[in-house]
PDB file of C-alpha atoms in Angstrom:
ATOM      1  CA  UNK J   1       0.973  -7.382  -1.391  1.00  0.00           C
ATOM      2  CA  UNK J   2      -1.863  -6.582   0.959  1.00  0.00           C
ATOM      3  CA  UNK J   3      -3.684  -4.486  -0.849  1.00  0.00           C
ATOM      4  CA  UNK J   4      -3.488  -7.514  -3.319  1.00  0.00           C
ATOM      5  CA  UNK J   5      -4.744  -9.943  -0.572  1.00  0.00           C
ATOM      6  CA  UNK J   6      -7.503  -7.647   0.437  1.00  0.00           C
ATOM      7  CA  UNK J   7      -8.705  -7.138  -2.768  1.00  0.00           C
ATOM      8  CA  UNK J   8      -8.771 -10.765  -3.596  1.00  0.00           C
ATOM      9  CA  UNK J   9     -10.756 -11.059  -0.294  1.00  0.00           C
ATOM     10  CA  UNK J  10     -13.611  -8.886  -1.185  1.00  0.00           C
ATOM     11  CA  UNK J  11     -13.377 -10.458  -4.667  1.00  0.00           C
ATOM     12  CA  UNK J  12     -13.890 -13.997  -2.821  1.00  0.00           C
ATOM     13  CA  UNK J  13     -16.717 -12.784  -0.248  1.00  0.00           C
ATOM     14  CA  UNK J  14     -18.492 -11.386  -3.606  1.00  0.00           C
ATOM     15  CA  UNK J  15     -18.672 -14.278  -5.171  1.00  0.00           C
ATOM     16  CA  UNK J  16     -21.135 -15.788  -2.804  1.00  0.00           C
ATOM     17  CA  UNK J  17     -24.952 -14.182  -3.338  1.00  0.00           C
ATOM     18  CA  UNK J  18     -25.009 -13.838   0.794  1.00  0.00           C
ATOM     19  CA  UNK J  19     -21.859 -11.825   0.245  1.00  0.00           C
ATOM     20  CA  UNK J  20     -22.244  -8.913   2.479  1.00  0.00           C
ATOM     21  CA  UNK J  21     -20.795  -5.308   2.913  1.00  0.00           C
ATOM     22  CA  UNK J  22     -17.949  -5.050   5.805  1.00  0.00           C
ATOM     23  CA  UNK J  23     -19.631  -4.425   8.959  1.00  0.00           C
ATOM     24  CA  UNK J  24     -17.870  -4.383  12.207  1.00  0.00           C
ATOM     25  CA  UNK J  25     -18.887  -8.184  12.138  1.00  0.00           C
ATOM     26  CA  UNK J  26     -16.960  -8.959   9.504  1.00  0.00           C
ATOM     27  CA  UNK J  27     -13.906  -7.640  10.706  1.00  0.00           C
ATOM     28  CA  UNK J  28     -14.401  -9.402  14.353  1.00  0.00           C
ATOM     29  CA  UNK J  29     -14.750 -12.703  12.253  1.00  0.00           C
ATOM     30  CA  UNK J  30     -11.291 -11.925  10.031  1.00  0.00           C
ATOM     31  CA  UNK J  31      -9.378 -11.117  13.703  1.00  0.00           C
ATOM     32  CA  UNK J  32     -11.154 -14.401  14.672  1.00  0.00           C
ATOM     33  CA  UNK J  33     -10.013 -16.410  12.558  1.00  0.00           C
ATOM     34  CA  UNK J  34      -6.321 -14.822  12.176  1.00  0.00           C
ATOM     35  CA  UNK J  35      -5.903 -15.294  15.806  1.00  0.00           C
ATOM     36  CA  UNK J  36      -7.112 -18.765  15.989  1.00  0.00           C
ATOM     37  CA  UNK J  37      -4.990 -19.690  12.701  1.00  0.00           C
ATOM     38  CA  UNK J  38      -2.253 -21.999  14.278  1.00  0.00           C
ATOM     39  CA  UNK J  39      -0.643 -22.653  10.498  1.00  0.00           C
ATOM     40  CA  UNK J  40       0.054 -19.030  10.036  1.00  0.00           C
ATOM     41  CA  UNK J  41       3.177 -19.247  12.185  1.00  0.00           C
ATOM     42  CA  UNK J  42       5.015 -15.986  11.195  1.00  0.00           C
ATOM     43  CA  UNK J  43       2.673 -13.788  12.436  1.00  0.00           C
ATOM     44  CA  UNK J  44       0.994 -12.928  15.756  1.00  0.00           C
ATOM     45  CA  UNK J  45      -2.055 -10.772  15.968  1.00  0.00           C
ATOM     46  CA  UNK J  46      -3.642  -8.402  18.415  1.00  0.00           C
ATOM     47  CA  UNK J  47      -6.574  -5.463  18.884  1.00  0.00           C
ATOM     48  CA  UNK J  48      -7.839  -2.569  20.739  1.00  0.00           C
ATOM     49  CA  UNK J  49     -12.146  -2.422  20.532  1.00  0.00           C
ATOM     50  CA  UNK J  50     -14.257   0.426  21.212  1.00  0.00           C
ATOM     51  CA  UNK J  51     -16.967  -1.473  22.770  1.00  0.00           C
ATOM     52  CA  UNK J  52     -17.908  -4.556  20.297  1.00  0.00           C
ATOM     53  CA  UNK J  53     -15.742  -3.501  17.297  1.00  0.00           C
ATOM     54  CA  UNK J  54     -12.294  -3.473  16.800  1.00  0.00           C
ATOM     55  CA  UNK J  55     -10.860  -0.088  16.616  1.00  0.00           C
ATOM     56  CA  UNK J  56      -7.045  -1.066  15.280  1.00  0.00           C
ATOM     57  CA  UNK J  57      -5.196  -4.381  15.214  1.00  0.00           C
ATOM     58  CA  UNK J  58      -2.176  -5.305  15.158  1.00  0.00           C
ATOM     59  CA  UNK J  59       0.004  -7.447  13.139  1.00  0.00           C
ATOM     60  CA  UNK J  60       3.537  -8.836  14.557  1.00  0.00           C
ATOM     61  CA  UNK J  61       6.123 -10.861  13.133  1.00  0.00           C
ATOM     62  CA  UNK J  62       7.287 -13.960  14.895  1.00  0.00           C
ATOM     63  CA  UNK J  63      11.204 -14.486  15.165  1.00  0.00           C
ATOM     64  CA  UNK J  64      12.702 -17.462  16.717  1.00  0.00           C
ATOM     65  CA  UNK J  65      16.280 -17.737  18.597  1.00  0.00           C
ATOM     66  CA  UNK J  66      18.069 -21.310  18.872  1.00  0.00           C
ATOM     67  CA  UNK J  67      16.935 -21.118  22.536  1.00  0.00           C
ATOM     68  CA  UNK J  68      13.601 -21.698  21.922  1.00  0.00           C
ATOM     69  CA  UNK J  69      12.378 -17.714  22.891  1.00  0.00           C
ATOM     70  CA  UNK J  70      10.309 -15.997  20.815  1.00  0.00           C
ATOM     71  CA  UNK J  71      10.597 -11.982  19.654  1.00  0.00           C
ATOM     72  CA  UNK J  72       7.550 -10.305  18.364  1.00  0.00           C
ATOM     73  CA  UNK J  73       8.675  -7.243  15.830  1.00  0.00           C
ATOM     74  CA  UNK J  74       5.713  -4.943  15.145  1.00  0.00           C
ATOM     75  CA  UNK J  75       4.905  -5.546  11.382  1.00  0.00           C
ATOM     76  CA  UNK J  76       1.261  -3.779  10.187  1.00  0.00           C
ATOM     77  CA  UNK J  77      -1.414  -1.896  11.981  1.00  0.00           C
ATOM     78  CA  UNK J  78      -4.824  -1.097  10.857  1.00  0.00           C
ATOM     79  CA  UNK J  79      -7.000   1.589  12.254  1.00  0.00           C
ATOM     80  CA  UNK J  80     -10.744   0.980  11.471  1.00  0.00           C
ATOM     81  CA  UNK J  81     -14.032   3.961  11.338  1.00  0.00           C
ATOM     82  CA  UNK J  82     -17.352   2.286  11.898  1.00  0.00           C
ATOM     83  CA  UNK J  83     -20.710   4.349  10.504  1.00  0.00           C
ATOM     84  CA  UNK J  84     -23.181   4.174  13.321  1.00  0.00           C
ATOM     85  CA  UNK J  85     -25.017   1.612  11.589  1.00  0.00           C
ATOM     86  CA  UNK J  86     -21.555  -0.763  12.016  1.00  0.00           C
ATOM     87  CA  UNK J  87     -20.570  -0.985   8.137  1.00  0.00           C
ATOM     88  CA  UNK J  88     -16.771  -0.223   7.768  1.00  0.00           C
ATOM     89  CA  UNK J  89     -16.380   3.663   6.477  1.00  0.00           C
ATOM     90  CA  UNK J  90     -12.315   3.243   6.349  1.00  0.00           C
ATOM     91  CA  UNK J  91      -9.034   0.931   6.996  1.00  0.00           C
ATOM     92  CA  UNK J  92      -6.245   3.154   7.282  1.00  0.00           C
ATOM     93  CA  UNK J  93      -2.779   0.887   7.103  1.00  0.00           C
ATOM     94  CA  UNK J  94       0.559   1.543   8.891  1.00  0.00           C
ATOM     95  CA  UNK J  95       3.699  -0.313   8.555  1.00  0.00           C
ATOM     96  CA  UNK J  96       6.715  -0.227  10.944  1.00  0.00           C
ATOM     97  CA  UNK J  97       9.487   2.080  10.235  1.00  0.00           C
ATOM     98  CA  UNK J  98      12.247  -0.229  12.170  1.00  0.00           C
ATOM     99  CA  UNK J  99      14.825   2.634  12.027  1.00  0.00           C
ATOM    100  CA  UNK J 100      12.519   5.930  13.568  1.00  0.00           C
ATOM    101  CA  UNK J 101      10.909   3.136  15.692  1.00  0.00           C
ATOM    102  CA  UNK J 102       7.155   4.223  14.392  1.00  0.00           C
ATOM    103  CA  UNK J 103       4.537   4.173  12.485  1.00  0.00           C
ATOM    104  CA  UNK J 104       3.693   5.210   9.187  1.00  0.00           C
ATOM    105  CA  UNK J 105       1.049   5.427   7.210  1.00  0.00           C
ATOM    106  CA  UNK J 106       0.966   3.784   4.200  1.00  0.00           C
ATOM    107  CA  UNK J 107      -2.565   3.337   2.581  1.00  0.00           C
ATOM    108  CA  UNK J 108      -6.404   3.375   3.138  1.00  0.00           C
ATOM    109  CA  UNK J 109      -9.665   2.036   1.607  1.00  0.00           C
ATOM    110  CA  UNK J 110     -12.239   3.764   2.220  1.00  0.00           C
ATOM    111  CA  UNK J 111     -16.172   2.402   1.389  1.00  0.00           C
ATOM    112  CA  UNK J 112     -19.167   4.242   0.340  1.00  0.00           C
ATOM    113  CA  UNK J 113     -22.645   2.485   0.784  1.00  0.00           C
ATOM    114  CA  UNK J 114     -25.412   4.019  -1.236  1.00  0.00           C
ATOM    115  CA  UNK J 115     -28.977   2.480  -1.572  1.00  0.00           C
ATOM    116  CA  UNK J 116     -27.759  -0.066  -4.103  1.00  0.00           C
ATOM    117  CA  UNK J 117     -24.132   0.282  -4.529  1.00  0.00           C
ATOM    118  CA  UNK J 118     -21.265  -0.090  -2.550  1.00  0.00           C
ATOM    119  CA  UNK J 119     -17.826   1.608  -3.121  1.00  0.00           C
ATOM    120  CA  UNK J 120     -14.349   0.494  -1.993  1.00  0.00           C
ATOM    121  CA  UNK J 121     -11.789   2.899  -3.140  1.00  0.00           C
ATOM    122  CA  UNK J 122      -7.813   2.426  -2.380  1.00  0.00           C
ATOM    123  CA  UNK J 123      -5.976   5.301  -1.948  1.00  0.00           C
ATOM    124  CA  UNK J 124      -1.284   5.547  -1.292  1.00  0.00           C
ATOM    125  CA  UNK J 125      -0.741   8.123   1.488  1.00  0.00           C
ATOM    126  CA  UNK J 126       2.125  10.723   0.413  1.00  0.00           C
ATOM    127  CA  UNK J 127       5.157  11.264   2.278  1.00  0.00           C
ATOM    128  CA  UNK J 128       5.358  14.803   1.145  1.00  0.00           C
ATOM    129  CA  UNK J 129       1.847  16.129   1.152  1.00  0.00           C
ATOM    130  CA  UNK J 130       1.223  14.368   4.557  1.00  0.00           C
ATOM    131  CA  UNK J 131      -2.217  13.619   2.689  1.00  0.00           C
ATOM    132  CA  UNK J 132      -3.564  10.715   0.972  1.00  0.00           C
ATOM    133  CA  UNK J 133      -3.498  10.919  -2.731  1.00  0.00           C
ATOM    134  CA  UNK J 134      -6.631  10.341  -4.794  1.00  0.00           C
ATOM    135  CA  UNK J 135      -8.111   6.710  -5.108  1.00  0.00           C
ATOM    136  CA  UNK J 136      -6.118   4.268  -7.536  1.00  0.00           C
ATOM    137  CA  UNK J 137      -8.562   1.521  -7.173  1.00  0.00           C
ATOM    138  CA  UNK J 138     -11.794   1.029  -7.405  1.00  0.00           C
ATOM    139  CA  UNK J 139     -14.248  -1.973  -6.841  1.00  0.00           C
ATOM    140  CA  UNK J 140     -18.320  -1.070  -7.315  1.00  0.00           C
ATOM    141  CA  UNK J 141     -20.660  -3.356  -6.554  1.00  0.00           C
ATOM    142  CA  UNK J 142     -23.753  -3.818  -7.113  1.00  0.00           C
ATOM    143  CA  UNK J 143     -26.447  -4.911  -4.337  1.00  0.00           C
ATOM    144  CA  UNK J 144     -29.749  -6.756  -4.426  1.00  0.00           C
ATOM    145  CA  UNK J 145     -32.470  -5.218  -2.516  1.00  0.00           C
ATOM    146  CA  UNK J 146     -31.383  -7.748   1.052  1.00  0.00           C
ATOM    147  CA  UNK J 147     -28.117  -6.121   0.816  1.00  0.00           C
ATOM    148  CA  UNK J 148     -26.357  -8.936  -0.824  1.00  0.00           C
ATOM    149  CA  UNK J 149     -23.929  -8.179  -3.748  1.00  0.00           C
ATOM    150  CA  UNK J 150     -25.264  -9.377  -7.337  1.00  0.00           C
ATOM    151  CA  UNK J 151     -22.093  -7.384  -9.269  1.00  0.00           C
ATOM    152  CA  UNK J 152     -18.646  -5.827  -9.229  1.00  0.00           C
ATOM    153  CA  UNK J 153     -16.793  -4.024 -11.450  1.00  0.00           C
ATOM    154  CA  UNK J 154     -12.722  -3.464 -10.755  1.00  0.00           C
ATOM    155  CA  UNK J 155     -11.395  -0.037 -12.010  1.00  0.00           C
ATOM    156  CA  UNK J 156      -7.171   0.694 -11.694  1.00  0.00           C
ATOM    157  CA  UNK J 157      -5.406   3.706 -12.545  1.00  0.00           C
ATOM    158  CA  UNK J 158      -1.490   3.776 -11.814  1.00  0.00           C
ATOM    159  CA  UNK J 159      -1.329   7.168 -10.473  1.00  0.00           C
ATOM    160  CA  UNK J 160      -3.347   9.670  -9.163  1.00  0.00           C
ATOM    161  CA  UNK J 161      -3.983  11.771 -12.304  1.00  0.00           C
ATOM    162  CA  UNK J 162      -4.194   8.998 -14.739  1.00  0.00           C
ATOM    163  CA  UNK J 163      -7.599   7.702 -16.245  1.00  0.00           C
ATOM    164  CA  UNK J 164      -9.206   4.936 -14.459  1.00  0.00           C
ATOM    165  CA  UNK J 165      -9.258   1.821 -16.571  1.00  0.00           C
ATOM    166  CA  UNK J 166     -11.472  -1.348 -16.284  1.00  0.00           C
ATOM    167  CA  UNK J 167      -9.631  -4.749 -14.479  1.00  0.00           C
ATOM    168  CA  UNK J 168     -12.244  -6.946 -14.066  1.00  0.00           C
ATOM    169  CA  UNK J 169     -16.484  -7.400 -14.041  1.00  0.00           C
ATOM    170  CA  UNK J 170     -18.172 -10.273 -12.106  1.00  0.00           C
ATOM    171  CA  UNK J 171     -21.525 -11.040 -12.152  1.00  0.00           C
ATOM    172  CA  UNK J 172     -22.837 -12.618  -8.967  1.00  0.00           C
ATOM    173  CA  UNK J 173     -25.939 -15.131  -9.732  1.00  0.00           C
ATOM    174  CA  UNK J 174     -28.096 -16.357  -7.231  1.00  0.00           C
ATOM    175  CA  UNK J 175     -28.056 -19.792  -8.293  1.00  0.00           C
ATOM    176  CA  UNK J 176     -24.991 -21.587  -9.058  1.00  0.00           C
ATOM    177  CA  UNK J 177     -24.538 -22.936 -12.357  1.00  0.00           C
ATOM    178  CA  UNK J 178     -23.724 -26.917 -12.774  1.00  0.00           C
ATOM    179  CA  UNK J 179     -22.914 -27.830 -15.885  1.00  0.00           C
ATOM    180  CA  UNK J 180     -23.433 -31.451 -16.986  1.00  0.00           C
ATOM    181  CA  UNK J 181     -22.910 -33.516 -20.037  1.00  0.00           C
ATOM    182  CA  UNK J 182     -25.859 -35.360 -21.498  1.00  0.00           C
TER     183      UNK J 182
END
């Protein structure tokens, strides 16, 4: 369900020609505005920065007693890499194991930023290999020269070793179209 949310995130940020890549701005802003979110009442948020940018935050769920008290239950965590120019290289994800009382790791995206292209690639990590397997999503897009994403392309495969196959392809125009009847 996150990855879904995520996805549909960068699919929303693309569709605006400022769109731009994730930058350690960008993920200041979405801790922002999750913290400040007072409708979101389920969950509670928090981070650890390295300097300006977040290194890992935190996501808790809320439970409420009769009394009134409140019990926070950790619920997600998400470790971010920066490139020295701040763009995002990776989001690992964790989710709480309840019973072992820890973390484990569950998935990671990782981007790729190339003179006019920029890659996010989703990858499962495996239990048994203790690795992450290959990518099974893909999102390319495709930049104008001020860094501003013009297209993107959607790829899914549903394992590891299967052939990627096409999911979606938006092109981003830098005027919006009206349409009007005469």
């Amino acid at each position: 369900m996150k990855k879904l949310v995520f996805a549909t995130l960068m699919c929303v940020a693309a569709m605006s020609a400022k769109a731009q890549v994730l930058t350690s701005e960008t993920v200041n802003h979405i801790y922002s505005e999750a913290v400040s979110d007072k409708t979101n009442s389920d969950f509670c948020f928090d981070a650890d920065k390295k300097g300006n940018n977040i290194s890992t935050m935190y996501v808790y769920l809320k439970a409420h007693d009769g009394k009134g008290n409140v019990t926070l239950t950790p619920h997600l965590k998400y470790a971010y890499d920066y490139a020295a120019d701040g763009t995002l290289n990776s989001r690992v994800t964790y989710r709480w194991n309840g019973r072992q009382d820890e973390w484990e790791c569950s998935s990671r995206y990782d981007y790729i930023l190339t003179d006019e292209i920029y890659y996010a690639e989703y990858s499962r990590y495996n239990q048994q290999t203790n690795s992450f397997d290959q990518p099974i999503d893909i999102m390319v897009y495709t930049m104008y020269p001020d860094a501003s994403i013009n297209h993107v392309v959607s790829y899914h495969r549903d394992r590891p070793s299967a052939p990627f196959r096409l999911i979606s392809e938006t092109a981003v125009s830098e005027q919006p179209w009206l349409l009007a009847k005469k």
